[in-house]
Short mmCIF file of C-alpha atoms in Angstrom, two decimals:
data_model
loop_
_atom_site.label_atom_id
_atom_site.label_comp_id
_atom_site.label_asym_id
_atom_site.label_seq_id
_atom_site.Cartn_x
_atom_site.Cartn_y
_atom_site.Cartn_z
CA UNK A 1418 4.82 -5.53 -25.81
CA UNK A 1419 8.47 -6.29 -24.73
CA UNK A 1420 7.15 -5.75 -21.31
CA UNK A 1421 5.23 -9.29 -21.61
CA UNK A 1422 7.91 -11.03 -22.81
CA UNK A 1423 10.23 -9.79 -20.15
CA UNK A 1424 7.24 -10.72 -17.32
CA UNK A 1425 7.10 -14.13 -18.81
CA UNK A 1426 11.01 -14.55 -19.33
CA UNK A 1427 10.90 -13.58 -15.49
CA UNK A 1428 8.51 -15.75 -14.22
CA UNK A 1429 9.80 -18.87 -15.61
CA UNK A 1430 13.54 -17.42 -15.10
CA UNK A 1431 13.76 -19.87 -11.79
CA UNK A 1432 11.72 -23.29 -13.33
CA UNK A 1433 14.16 -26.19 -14.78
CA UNK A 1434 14.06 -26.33 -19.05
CA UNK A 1435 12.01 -28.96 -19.35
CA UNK A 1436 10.46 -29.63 -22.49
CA UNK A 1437 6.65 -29.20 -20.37
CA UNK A 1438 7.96 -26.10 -18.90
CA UNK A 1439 9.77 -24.72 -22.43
CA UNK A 1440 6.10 -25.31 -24.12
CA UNK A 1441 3.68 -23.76 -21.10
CA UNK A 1442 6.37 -20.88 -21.92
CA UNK A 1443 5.56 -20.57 -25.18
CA UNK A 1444 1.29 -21.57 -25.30
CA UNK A 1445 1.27 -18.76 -22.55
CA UNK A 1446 3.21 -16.17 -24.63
CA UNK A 1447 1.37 -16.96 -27.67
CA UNK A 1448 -1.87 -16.39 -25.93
CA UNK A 1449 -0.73 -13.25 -24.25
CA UNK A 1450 0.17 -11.87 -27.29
CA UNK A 1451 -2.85 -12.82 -29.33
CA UNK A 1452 -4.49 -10.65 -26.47
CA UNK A 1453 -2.30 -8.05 -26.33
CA UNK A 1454 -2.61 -7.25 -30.03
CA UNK A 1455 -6.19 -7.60 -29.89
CA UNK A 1456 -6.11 -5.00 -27.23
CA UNK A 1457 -4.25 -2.10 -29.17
CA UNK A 1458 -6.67 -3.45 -31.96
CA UNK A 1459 -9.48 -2.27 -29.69
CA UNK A 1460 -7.17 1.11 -29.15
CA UNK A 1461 -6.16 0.38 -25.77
CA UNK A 1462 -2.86 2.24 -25.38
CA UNK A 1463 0.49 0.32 -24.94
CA UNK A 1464 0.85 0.62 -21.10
CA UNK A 1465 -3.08 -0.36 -20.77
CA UNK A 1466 -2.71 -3.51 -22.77
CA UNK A 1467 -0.06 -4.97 -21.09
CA UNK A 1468 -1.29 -4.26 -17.59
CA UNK A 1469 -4.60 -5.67 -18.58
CA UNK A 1470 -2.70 -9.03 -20.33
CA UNK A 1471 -0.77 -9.09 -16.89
CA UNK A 1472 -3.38 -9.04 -14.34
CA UNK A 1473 -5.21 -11.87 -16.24
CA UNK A 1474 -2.37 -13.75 -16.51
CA UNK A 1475 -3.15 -15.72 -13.50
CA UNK A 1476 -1.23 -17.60 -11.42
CA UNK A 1477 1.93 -20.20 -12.73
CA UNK A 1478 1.50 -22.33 -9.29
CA UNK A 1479 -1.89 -23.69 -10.79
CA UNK A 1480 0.70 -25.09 -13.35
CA UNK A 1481 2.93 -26.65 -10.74
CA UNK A 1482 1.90 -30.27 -11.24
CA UNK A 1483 1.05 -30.11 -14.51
CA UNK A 1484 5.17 -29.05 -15.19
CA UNK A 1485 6.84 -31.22 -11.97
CA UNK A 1486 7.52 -28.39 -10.47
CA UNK A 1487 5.47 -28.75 -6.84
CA UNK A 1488 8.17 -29.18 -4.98
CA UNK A 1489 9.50 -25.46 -5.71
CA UNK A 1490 6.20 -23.66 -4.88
CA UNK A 1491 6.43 -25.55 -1.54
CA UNK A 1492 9.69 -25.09 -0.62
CA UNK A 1493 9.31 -21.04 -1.26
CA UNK A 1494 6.02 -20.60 0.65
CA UNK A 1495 7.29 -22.14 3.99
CA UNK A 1496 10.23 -20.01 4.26
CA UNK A 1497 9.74 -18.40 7.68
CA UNK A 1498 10.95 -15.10 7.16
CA UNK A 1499 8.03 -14.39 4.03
CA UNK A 1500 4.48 -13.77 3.70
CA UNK A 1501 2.08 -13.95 0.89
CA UNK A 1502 -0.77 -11.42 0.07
CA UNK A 1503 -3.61 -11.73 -2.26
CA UNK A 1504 -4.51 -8.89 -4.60
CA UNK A 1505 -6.93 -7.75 -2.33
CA UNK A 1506 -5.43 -7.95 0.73
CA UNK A 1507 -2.73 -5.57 -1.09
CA UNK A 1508 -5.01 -3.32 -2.20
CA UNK A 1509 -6.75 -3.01 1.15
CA UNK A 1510 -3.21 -2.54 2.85
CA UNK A 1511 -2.85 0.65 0.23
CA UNK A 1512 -6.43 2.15 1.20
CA UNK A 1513 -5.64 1.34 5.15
CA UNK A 1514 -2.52 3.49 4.59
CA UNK A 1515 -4.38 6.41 2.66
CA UNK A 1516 -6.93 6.55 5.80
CA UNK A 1517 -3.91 6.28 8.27
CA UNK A 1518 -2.33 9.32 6.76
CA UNK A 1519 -5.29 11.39 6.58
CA UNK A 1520 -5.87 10.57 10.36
CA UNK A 1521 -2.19 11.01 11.79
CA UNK A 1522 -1.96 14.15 9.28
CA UNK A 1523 -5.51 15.13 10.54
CA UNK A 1524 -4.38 14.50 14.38
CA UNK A 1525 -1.08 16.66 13.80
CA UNK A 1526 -3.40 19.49 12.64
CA UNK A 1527 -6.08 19.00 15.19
CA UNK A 1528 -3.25 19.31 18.05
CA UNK A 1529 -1.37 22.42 16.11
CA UNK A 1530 -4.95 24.19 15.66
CA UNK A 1531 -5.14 23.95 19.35
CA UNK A 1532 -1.68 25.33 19.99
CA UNK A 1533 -3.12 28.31 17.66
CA UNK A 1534 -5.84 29.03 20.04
CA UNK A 1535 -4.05 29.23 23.14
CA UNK A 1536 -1.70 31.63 21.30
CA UNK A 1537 -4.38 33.52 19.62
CA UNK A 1538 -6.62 33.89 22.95
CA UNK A 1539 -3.82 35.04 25.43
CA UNK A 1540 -2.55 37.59 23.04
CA UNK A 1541 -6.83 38.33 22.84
CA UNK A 1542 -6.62 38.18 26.44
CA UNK A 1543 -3.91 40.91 26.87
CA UNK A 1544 -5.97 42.94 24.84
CA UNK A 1545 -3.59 42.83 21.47
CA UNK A 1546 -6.27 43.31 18.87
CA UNK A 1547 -9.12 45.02 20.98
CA UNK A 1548 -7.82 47.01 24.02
CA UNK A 1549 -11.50 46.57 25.24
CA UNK A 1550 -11.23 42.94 26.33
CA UNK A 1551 -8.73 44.41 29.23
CA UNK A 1552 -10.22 44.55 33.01
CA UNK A 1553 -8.69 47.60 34.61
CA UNK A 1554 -5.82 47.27 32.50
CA UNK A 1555 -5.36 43.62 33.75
CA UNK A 1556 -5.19 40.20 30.68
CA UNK A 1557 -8.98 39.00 31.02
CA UNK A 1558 -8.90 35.71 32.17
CA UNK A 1559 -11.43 34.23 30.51
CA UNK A 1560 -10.01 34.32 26.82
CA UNK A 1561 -6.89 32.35 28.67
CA UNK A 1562 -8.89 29.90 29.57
CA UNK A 1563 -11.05 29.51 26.36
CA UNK A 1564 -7.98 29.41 24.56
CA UNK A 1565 -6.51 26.70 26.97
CA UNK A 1566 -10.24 24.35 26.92
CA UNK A 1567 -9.92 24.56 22.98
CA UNK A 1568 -6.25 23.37 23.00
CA UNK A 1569 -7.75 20.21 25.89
CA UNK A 1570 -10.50 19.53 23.38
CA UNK A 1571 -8.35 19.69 20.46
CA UNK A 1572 -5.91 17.50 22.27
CA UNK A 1573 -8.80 14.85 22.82
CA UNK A 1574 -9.99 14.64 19.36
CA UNK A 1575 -6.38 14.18 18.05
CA UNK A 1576 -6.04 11.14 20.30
CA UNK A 1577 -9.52 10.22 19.30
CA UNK A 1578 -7.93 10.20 15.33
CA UNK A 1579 -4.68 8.58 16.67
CA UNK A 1580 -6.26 5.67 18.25
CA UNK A 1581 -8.80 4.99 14.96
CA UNK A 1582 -5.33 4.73 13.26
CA UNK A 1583 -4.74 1.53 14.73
CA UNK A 1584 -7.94 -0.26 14.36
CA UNK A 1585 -7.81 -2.57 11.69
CA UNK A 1586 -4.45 -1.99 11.26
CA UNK A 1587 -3.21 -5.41 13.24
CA UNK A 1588 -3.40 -7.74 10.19
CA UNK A 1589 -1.35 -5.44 8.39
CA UNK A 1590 1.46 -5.82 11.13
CA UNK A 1591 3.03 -8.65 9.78
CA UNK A 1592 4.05 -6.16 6.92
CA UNK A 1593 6.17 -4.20 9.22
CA UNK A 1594 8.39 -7.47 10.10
CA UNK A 1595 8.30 -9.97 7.62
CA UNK A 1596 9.09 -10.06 4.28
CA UNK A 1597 6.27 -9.70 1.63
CA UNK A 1598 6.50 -12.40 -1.31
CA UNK A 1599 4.46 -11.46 -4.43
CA UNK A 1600 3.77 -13.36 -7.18
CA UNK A 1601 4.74 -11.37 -10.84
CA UNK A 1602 1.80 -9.79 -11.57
CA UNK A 1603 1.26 -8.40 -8.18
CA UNK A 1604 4.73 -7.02 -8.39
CA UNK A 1605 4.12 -5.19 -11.85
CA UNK A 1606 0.82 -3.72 -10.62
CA UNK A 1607 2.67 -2.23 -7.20
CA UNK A 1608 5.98 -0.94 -9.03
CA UNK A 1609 3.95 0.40 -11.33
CA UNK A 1610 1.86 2.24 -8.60
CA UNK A 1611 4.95 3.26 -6.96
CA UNK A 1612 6.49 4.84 -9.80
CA UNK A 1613 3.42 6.70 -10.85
CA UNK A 1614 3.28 8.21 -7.19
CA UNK A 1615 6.59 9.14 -7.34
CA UNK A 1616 6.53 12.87 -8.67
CA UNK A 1617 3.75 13.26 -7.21
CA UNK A 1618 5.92 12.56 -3.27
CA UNK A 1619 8.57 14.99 -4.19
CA UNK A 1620 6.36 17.42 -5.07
CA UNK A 1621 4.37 17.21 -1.61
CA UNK A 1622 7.88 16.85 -0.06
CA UNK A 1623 9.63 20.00 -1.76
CA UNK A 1624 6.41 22.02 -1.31
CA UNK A 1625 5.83 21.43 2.40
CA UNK A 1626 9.90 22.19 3.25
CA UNK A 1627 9.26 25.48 1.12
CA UNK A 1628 6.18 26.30 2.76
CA UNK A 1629 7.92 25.97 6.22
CA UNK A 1630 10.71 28.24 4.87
CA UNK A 1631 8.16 30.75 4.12
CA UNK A 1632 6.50 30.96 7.22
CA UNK A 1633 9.46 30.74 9.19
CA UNK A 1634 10.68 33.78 6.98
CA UNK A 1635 7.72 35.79 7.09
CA UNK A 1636 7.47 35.67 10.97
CA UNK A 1637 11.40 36.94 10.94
CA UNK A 1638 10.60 39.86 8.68
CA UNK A 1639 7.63 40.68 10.35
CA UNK A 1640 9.14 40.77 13.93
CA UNK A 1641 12.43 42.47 12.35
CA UNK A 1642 10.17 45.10 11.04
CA UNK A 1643 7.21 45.63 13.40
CA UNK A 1644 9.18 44.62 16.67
CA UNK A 1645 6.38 46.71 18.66
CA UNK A 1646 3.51 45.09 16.84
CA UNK A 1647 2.56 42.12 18.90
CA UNK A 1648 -0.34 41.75 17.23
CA UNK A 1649 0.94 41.38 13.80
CA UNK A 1650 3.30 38.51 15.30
CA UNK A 1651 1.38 37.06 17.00
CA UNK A 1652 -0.79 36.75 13.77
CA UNK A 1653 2.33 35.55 11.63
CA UNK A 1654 3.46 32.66 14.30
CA UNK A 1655 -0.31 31.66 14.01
CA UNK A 1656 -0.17 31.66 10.19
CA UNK A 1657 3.33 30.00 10.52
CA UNK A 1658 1.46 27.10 12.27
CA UNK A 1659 -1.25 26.68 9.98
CA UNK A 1660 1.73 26.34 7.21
CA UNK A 1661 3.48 23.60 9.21
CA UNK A 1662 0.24 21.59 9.53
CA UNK A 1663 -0.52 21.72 6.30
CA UNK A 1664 3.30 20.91 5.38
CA UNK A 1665 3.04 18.27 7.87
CA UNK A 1666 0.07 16.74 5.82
CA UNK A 1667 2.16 17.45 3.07
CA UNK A 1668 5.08 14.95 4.40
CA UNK A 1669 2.91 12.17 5.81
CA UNK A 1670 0.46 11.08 3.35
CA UNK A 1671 3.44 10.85 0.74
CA UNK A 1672 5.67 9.43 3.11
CA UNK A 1673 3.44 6.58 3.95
CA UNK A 1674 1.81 5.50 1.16
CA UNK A 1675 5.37 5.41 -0.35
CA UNK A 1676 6.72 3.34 2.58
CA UNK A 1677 3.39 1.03 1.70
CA UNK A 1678 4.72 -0.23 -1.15
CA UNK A 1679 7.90 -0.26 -0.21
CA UNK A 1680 6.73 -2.93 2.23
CA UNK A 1681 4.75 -4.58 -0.42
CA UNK A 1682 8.11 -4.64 -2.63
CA UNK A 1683 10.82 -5.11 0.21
CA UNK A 1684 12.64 -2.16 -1.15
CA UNK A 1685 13.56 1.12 0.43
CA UNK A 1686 13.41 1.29 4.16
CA UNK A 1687 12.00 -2.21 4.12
CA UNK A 1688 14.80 -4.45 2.29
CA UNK A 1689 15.66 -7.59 4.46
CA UNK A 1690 18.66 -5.67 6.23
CA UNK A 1691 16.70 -2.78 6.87
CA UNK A 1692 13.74 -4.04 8.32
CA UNK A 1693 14.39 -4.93 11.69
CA UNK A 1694 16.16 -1.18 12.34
CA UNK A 1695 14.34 1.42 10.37
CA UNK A 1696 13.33 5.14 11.00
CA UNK A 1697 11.63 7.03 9.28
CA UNK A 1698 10.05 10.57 9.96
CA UNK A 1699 6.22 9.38 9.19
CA UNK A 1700 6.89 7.45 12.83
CA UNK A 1701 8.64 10.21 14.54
CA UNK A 1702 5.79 13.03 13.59
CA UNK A 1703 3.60 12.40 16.30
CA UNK A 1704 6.01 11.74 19.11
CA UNK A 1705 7.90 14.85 17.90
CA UNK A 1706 4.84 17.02 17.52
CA UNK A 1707 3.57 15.46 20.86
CA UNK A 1708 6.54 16.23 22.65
CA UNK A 1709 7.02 19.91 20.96
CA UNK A 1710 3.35 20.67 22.76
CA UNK A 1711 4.19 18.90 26.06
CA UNK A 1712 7.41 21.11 26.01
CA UNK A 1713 5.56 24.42 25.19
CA UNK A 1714 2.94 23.94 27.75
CA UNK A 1715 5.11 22.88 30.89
CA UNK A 1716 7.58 26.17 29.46
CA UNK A 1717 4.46 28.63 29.35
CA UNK A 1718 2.36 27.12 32.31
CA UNK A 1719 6.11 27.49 35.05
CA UNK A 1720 6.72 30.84 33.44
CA UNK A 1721 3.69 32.46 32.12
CA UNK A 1722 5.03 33.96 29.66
CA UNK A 1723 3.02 33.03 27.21
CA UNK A 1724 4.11 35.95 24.88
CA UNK A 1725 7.76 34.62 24.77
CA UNK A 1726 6.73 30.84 24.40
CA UNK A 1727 5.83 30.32 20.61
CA UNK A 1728 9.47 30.85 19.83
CA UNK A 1729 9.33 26.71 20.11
CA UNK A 1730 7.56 26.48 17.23
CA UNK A 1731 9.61 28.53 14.64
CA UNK A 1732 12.63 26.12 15.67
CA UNK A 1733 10.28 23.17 15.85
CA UNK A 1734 9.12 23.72 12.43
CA UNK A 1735 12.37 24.46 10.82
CA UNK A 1736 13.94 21.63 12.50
CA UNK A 1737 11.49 19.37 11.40
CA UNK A 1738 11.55 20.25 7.83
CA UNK A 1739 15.71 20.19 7.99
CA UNK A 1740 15.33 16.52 9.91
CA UNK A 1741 12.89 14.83 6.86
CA UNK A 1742 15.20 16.97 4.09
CA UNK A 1743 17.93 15.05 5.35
CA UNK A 1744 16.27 11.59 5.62
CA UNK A 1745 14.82 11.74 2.28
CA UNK A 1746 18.29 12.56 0.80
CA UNK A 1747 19.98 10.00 2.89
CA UNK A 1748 17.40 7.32 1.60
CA UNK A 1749 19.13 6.48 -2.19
CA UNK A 1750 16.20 5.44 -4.53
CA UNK A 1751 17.38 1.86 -5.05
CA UNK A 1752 16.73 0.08 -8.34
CA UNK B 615 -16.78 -11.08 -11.70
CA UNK B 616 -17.32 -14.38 -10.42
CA UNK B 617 -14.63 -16.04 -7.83
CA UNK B 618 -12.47 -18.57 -9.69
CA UNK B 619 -12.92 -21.01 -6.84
CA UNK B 620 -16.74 -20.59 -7.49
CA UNK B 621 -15.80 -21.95 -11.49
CA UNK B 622 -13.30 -24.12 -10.88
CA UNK B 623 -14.81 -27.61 -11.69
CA UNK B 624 -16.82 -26.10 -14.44
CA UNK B 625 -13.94 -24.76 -16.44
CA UNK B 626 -13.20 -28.19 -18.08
CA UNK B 627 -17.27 -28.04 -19.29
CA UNK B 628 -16.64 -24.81 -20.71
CA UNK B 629 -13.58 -25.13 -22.85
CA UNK B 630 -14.89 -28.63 -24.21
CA UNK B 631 -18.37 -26.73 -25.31
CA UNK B 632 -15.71 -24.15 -26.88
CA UNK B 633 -14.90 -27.02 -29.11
CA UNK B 634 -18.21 -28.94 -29.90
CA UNK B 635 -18.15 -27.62 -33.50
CA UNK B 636 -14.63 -26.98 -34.72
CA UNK B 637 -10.60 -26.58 -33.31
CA UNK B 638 -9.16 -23.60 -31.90
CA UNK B 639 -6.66 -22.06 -30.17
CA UNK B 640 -5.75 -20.42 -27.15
CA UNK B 641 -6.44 -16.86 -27.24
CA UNK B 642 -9.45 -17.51 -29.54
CA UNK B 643 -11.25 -19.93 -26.69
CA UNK B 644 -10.39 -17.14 -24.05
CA UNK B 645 -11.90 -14.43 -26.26
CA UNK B 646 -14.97 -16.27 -26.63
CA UNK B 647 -15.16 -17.42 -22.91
CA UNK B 648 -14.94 -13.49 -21.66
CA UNK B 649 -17.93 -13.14 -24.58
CA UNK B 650 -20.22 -15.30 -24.30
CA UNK B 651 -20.14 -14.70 -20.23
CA UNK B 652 -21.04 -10.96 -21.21
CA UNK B 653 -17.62 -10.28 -19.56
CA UNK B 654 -18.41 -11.57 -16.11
CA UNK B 655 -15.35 -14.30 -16.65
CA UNK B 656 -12.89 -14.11 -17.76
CA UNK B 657 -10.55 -17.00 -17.75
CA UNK B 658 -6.85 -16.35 -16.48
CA UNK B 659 -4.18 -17.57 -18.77
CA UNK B 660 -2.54 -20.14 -16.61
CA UNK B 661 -6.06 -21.65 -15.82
CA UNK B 662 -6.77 -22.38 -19.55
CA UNK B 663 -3.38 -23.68 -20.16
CA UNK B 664 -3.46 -25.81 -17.02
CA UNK B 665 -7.18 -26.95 -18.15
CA UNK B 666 -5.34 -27.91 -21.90
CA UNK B 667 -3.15 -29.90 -20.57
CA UNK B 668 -5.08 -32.22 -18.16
CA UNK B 669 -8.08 -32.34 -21.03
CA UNK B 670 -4.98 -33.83 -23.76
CA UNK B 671 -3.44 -35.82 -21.10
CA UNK B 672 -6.72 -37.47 -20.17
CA UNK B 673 -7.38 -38.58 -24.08
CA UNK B 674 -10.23 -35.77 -24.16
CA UNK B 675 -8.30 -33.07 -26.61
CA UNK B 676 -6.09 -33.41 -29.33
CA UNK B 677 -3.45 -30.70 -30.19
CA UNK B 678 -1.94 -29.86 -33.59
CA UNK B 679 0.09 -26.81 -34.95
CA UNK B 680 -2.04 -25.29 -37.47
CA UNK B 681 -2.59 -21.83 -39.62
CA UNK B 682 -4.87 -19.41 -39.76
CA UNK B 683 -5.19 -18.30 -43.44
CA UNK B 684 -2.70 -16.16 -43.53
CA UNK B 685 -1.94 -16.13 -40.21
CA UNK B 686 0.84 -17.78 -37.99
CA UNK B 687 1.21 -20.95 -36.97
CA UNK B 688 -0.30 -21.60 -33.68
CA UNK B 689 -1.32 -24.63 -30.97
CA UNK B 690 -4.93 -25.59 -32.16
CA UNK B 691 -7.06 -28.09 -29.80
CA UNK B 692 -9.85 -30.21 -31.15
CA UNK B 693 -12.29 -32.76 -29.21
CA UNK B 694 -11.24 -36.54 -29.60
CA UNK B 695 -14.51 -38.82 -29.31
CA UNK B 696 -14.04 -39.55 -25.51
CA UNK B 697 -14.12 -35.58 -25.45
CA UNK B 698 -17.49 -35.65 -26.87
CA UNK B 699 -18.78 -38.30 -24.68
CA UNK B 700 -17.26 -36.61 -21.64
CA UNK B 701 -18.57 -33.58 -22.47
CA UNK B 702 -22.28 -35.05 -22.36
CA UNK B 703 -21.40 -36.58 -19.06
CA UNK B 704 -20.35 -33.18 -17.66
CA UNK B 705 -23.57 -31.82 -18.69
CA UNK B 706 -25.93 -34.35 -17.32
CA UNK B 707 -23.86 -33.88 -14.48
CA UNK B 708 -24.57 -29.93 -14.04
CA UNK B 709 -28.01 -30.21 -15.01
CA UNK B 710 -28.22 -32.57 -11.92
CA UNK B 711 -26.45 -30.31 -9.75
CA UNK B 712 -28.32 -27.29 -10.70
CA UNK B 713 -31.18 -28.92 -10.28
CA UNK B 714 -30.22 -30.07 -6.60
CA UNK B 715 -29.07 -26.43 -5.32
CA UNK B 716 -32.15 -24.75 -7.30
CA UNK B 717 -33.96 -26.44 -4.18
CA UNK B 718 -31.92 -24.33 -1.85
CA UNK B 719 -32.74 -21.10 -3.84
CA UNK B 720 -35.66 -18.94 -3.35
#
C-alpha cells in the first residue's frame, strides 16, 4: 500500500504545486486506493495488488495539458542522449535476450562438444579404449579424421547459432548506446523483475565457478593418481569440458538477461558514465572461447601432439571462471 | 484487451452513460467500466481522470465531495443537463458510425 503512495509521490515529485496538479494528485490516489483495497478484498496478495494498481495506472503525459505542464514532457523527450520504450517493446527486448543467451550459450557448447570429439577420437585412434582400432600398431587414421569433421561441423553450426543471434537484434541497438527513459510504471515492473532474478544469477554464477573447480580438480586427481591411464584422462578432460559448457551456460544466460535490465534501468554496467566503455564477460565468451579453439588447433595441428594439447583447456577453464569471479565482484550492486 | 488508441474518442461516451442514472466516483466508474466490458477494458487511471476533467471543464459534469454511508468522503461526478444532451449526441453519433464501417465488415 505505501508502495502506491511512494509511486505517486514520485511521479509528481518533478511537476510545479499547482492547485490542478495538487488535486490530479489526490483524485488519482484516491482511485488507486479504492482499487487497491478492493483488490486484497478479492484476496490478491499485497505485492499483486499494487503491481496490478500500477500497471493500470496509465500514463501522467495524457494529463499534461489538462495540468500546464506540456512544456515539461517536451522538453524531456527531445533530449538527445535518451530513448523511450513502450511496454512491449521492453518486454520483447527481455525475450530477445533470453533467445540470445540460449544461442551464444548453445554456440559455446556446440564448439566445446566439438573440441570433445577431436579429443575423444585421437585418443580412440591411438587405440586408448580398444587396442583393436590400431593398424599394425600404428593410430588409425580414420577416427582422427572423424573426430576432426565433427569438430568442422560443430564449428559450422555454432556460427550458424552465432549469426541467428543478431537477427532482429538491430532495433535493440540503440539500448547499447543511449540512455533508456521509462515512464514509472515501466520502471516498477523492470526493478521488480530484476530483483526477483537476482538469487536466482548468483546461484547460476556460484554454481558454474564451482562446477569448473570440480572438474578442474577431478582431472588433477585423476592424472596424479592414474598417471599411466590415458584413457581415464582423457575421459576426465572430456567430462571437464562438458562441465565448462554447461558452466558457461550457467554464466551467460544470467549475465545477460541481468545486463537487459540494467540497460532498461541505466544502472550497473550501463549508467551514463559507463556506457560508452563497458566490459563485461557475456561479450568476451565467444571471442575467448573462439580464440581458446583457434589456439588449440594451430598448437596440435604444428605439433601433433594431440595427447599433450588439452592441457589448454584446464587453464582455459579455470581462467575463465577466475576472470568473471573477479568482474562480478568488481561490479558493486548499486542502489 | 482492446488498444487504447482504438477507444480513445469513445471514452467520453462511456463515462457519461456511467452517469445517466445517478453520481459517482472514481474508482466506482472504473470498476464498472472493466465490468460491464466483461474485462476486455479496462480504463487506465490517468485516462479517466484526464476524461473528468475535460467533461467538468466543458459544462458536461459537475463535481462535489460527497459520502458514502459510512464511508469517506470522496470526489463524486454527476451529469449537468448539457451532459445529458451531449450524451444523446454522442450516441446518434456512434450509431452513425457503426453503421458506416458495418459496410466495410463482412
Amino acid at each position: 500500500m505505501d508502495a502506491i503512495f511512494s509511486y505517486l509521490d514520485n511521479m509528481f515529485a518533478h511537476l510545479p504545486k499547482t492547485e490542478e496538479v495538487k488535486r490530479a494528485k489526490s483524485e488519482l490516489g484516491q482511485m488507486m486506493e479504492d482499487k487497491y483495497n478492493q483488490l486484497r478484498a478479492e484476496g490478491r496478495s499485497d505485492n499483486e495488488a499494487v503491481g496490478q494498481v500500477i500497471s493500470e495506472f496509465g500514463n501522467l503525459s495524457e494529463l499534461a495539458a489538462e495540468l500546464g505542464i506540456s512544456n515539461q514532457y517536451q522538453q524531456a523527450s527531445s533530449d538527445d542522449n535518451f530513448v523511450t520504450v513502450t511496454d512491449a517493446e521492453a518486454e520483447s527486448f527481455i525475450e530477445k535476450t533470453k533467445k540470445s543467451a540460449r544461442l551464444i550459450a548453445g554456440g559455446i557448447a556446440s564448439v566445446l562438444f566439438g573440441v570433445i570429439s577431436v579429443i575423444f577420437f585421437s585418443g580412440y585412434a591411438e587405440g586408448l579404449f580398444n587396442p583393436a582400432v590400431l593398424l599394425d600398431g600404428e593410430p588409425n587414421k580414420r577416427f582422427v579424421a572423424a573426430g576432426i569433421a565433427l569438430l568442422f561441423i560443430c564449428v559450422a553450426f555454432a556460427v550458424y547459432l552465432f549469426v541467428m543471434v543478431g537477427i532482429g537484434s538491430e532495433k535493440y541497438e540503440i539500448f547499447e548506446k543511449k540512455m533508456v527513459k521509462l515512464e514509472p510504471h515501466q520502471k516498477f515492473v523492470i526493478q521488480e523483475a530484476r530483483e526477483n532474478h537476482r538469487p536466482l544469477l548468483m546461484r547460476k554464477i556460484s554454481l558454474g565457478v564451482v562446477l569448473i573447480l570440480l572438474g578442474v580438480a577431478a582431472l588433477s586427481v585423476v592424472s596424479i593418481l592414474n598417471e599411466n591411464n590415458e584413457a581415464l584422462i582423457l575421459s576426465a578432460v572430456c567430462g571437464l569440458l562438458v562441465v565448462i559448457a554447461i558452466s558457461m551456460w550457467l554464466f551467460i544466460s544470467g549475465s545477460m538477461l541481468q545486463s537487459a535490465y540494467d540497460k532498461l534501468l541505466n544502472e550497473g554496467d550501463y549508467t551514463l558514465e559507463r556506457r560508452k566503455s563497458q566490459s563485461v564477460m557475456q561479450r568476451w565468451a565467444p571471442p575467448y572461447w573462439t580464440l581458446m579453439v583457434v589456439g588449440y588447433l594451430a598448437w596440435s595441428f604444428i605439433t601433433g601432439a594431440w595427447h599433450k594439447t588439452w592441457i589448454i583447456w584446464p587453464i582455459a577453464g579455470v581462467l575463465f571462471g577466475l576472470i568473471s569471479a573477479i568482474v562480478q565482484a568488481s561490479t558493486p550492486n548499486k542502489e | 484487451m482492446i488498444s487504447s488508441d482504438v477507444i480513445r474518442g469513445y471514452t467520453d461516451i462511456i463515462i457519461l452513460y456511467l452517469l445517466l442514472d445517478e453520481p459517482s466516483y472514481g474508482y466506482e466508474i472504473s470498476r464498472r467500466i472493466t465490468d460491464r466490458s466483461q474485462g476486455l477494458y479496462t480504463m487506465k487511471e490517468t485516462t479517466l481522470y484526464s476524461a473528468f476533467n475535460r467533461l467538468e471543464k466543458n459544462g458536461y459534469l459537475r463535481s462535489f465531495a460527497g459520502t458514502e454511508t459510512g464511508g469517506k468522503t470522496r470526489t463524486y461526478y454527476e451529469l449537468t443537463p448539457q451532459g445529458h444532451t451531449h450524451y444523446q449526441l454522442k450516441k446518434e453519433e456512434w450509431m452513425v458510425t457503426k453503421k458506416v464501417v458495418d459496410q466495410f465488415i463482412k
